[in-house]
mmCIF file with all atom_site columns, C-alpha atoms in Angstrom:
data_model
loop_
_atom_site.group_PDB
_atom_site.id
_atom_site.type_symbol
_atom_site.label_atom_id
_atom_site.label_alt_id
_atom_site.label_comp_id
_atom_site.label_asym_id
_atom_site.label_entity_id
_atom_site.label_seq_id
_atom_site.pdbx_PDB_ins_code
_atom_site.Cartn_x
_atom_site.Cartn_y
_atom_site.Cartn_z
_atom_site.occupancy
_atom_site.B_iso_or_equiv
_atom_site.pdbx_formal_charge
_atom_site.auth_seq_id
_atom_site.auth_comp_id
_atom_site.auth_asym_id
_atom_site.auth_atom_id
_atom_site.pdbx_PDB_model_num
ATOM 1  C CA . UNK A 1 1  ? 18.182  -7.232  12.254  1.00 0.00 ? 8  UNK A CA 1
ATOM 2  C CA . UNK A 1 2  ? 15.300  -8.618  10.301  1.00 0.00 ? 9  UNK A CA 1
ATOM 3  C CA . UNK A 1 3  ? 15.995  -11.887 12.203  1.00 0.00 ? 10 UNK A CA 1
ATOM 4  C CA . UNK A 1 4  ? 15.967  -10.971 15.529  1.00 0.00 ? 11 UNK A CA 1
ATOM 5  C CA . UNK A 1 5  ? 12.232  -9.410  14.677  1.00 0.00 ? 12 UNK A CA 1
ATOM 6  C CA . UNK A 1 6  ? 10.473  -12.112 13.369  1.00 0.00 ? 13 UNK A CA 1
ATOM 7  C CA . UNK A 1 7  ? 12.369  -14.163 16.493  1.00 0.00 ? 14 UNK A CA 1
ATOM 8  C CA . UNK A 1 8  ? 10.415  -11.208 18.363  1.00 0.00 ? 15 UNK A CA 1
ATOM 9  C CA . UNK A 1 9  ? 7.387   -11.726 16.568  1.00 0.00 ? 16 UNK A CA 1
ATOM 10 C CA . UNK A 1 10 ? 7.498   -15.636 17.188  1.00 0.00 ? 17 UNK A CA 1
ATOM 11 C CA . UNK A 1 11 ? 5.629   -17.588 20.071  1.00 0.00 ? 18 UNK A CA 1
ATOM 12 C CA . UNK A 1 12 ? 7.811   -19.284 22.668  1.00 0.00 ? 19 UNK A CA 1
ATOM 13 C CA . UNK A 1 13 ? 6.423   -22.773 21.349  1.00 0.00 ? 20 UNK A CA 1
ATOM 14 C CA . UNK A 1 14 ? 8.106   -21.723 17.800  1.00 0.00 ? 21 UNK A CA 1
ATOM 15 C CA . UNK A 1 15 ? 4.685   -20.956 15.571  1.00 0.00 ? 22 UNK A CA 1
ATOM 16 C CA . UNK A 1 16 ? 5.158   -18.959 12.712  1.00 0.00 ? 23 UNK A CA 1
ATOM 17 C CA . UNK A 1 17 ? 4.696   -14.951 13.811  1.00 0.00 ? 24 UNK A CA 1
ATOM 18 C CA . UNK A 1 18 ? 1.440   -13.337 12.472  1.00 0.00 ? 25 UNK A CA 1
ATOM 19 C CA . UNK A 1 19 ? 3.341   -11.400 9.643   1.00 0.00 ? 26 UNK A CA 1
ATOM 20 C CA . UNK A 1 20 ? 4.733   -14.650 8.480   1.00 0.00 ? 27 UNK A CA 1
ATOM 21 C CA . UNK A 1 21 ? 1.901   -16.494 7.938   1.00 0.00 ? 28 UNK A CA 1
ATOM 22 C CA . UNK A 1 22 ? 0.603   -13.333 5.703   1.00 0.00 ? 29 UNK A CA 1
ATOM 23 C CA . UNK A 1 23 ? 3.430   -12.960 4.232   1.00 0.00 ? 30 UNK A CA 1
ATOM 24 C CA . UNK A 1 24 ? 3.540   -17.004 3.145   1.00 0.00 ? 31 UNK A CA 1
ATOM 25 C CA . UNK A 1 25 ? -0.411  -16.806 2.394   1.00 0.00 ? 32 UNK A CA 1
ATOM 26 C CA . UNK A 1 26 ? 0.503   -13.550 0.195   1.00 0.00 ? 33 UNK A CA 1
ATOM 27 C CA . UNK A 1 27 ? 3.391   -15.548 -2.141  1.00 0.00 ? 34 UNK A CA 1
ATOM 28 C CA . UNK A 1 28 ? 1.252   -18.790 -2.154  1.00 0.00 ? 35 UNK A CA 1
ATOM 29 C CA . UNK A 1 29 ? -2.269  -16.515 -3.241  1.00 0.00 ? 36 UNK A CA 1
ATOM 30 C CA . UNK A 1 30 ? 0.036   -14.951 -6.013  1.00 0.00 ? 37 UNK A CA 1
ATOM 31 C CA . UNK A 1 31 ? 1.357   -18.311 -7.553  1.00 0.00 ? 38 UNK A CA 1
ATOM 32 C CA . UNK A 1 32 ? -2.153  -19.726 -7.295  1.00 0.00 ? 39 UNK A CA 1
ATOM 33 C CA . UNK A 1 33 ? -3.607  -17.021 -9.145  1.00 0.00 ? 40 UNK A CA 1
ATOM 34 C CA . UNK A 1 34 ? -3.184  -15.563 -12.191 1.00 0.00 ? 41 UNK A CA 1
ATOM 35 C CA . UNK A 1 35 ? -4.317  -11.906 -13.597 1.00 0.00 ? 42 UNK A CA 1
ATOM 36 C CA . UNK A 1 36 ? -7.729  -12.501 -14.371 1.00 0.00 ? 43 UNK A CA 1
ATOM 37 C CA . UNK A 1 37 ? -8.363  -13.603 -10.493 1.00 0.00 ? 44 UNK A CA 1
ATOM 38 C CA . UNK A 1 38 ? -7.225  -10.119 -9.388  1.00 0.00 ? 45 UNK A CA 1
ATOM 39 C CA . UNK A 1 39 ? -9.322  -8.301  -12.109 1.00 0.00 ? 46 UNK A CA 1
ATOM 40 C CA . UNK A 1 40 ? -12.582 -10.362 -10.724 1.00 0.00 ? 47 UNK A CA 1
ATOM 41 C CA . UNK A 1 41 ? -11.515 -9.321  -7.009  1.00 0.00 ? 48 UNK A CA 1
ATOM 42 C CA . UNK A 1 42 ? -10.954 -5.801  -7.839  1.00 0.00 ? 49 UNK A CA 1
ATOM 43 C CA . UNK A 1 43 ? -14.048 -5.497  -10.075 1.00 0.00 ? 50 UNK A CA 1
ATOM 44 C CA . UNK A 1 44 ? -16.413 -7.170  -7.134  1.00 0.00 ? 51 UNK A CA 1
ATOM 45 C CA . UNK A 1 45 ? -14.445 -4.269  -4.934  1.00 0.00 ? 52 UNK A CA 1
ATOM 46 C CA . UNK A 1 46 ? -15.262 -1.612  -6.625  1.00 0.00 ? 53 UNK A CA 1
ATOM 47 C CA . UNK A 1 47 ? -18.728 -2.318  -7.023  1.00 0.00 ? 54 UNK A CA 1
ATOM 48 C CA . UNK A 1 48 ? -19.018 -3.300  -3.320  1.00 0.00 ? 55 UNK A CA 1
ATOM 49 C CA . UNK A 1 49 ? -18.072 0.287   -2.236  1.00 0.00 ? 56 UNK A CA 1
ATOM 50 C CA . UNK A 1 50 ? -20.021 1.963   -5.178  1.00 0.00 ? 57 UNK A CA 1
ATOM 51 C CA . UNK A 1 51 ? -22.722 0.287   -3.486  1.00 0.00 ? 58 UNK A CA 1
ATOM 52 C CA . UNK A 1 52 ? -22.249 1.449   -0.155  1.00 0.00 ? 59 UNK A CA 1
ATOM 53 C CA . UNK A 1 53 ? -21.151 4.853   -0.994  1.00 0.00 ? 60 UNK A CA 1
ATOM 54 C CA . UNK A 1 54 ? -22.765 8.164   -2.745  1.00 0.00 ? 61 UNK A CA 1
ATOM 55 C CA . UNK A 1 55 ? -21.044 10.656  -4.570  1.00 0.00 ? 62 UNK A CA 1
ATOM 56 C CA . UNK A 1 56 ? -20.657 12.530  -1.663  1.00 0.00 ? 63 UNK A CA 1
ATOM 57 C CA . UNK A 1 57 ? -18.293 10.174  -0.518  1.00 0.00 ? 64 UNK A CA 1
ATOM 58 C CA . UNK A 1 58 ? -16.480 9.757   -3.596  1.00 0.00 ? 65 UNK A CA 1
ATOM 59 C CA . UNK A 1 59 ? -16.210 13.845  -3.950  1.00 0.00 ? 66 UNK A CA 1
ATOM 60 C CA . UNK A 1 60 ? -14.039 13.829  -0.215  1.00 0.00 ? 67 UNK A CA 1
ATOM 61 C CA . UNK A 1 61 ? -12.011 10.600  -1.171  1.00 0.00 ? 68 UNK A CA 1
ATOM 62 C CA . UNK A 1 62 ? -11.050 12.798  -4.905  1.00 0.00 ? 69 UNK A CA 1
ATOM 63 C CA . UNK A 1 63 ? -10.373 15.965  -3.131  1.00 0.00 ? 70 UNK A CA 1
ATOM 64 C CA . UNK A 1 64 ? -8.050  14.278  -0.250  1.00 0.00 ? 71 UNK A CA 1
ATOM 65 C CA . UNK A 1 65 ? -6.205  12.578  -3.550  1.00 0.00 ? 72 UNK A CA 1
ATOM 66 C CA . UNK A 1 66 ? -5.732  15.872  -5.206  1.00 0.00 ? 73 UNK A CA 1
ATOM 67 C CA . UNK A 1 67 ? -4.468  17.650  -2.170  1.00 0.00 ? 74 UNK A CA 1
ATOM 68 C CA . UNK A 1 68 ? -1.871  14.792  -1.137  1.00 0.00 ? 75 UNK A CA 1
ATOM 69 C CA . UNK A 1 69 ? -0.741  14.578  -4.666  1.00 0.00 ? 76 UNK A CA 1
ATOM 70 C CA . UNK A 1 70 ? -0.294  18.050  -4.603  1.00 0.00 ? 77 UNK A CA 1
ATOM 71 C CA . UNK A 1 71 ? 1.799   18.178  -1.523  1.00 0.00 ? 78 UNK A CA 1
ATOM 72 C CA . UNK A 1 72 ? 3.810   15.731  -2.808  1.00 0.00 ? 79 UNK A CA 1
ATOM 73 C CA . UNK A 1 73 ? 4.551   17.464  -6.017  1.00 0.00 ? 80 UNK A CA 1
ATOM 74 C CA . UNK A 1 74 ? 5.315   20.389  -3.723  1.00 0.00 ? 81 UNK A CA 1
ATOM 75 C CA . UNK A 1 75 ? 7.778   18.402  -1.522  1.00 0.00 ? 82 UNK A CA 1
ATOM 76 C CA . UNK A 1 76 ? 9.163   16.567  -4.864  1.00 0.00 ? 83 UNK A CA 1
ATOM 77 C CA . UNK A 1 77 ? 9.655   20.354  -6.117  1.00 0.00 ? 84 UNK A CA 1
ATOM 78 C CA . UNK A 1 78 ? 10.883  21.624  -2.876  1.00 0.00 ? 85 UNK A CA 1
ATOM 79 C CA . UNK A 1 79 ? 13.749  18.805  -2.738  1.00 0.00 ? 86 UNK A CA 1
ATOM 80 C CA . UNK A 1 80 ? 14.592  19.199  -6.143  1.00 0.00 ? 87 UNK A CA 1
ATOM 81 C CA . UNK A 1 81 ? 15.403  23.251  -5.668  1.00 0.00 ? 88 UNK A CA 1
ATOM 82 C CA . UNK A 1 82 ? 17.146  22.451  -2.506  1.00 0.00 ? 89 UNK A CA 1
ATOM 83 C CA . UNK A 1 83 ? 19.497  19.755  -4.269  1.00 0.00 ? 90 UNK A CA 1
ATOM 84 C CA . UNK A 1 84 ? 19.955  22.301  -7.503  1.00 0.00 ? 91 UNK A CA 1
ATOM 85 C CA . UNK A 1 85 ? 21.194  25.343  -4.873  1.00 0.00 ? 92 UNK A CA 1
ATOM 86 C CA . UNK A 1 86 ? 23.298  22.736  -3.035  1.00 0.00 ? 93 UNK A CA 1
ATOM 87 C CA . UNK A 1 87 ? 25.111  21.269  -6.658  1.00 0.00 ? 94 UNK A CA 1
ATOM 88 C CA . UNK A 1 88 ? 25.913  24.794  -7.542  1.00 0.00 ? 95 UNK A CA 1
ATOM 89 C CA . UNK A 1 89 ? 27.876  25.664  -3.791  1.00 0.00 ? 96 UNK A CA 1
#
């Protein structure tokens, strides 16, 4: 199935599909690189948005973290009652 998609996702004139050529650029970034590379990009990243941002922004991003997380652990919790009452049927 996974086949017949990136056949989809190829040009008539056989160049690699989009996804492809990020997936390939992905792998090669990852062998060219080692963990101090991703600690410099990350570090520049973070102080990037700090500069572009104000604690007001920061404030919404923590909130919308806390209240996803806490759906989750109320799906995860959910599940886990629903899969105890079906073990004991």
């Amino acid at each position: 199935m996974a086949n017949k998609q990136n056949n989809r996702n190829r040009n008539n004139n056989e160049n690699m599909s989009v996804e492809e050529a990020g997936r390939k650029g992905g792998e090669a970034t990852s062998r060219n690189h080692d963990r101090d590379f991703y600690e410099e990009i990350g570090r520049k990243g973070g102080e990037a948005t700090s500069e572009k941002h104000d604690d007001d922004f920061y404030e919404e991003i923590g909130r919308k973290g806390g209240e996803a997380r806490s759906k989750q652990r109320s799906n995860n919790s959910n599940g886990n009652q629903n899969r105890r009452n079906n073990n004991n049927n």
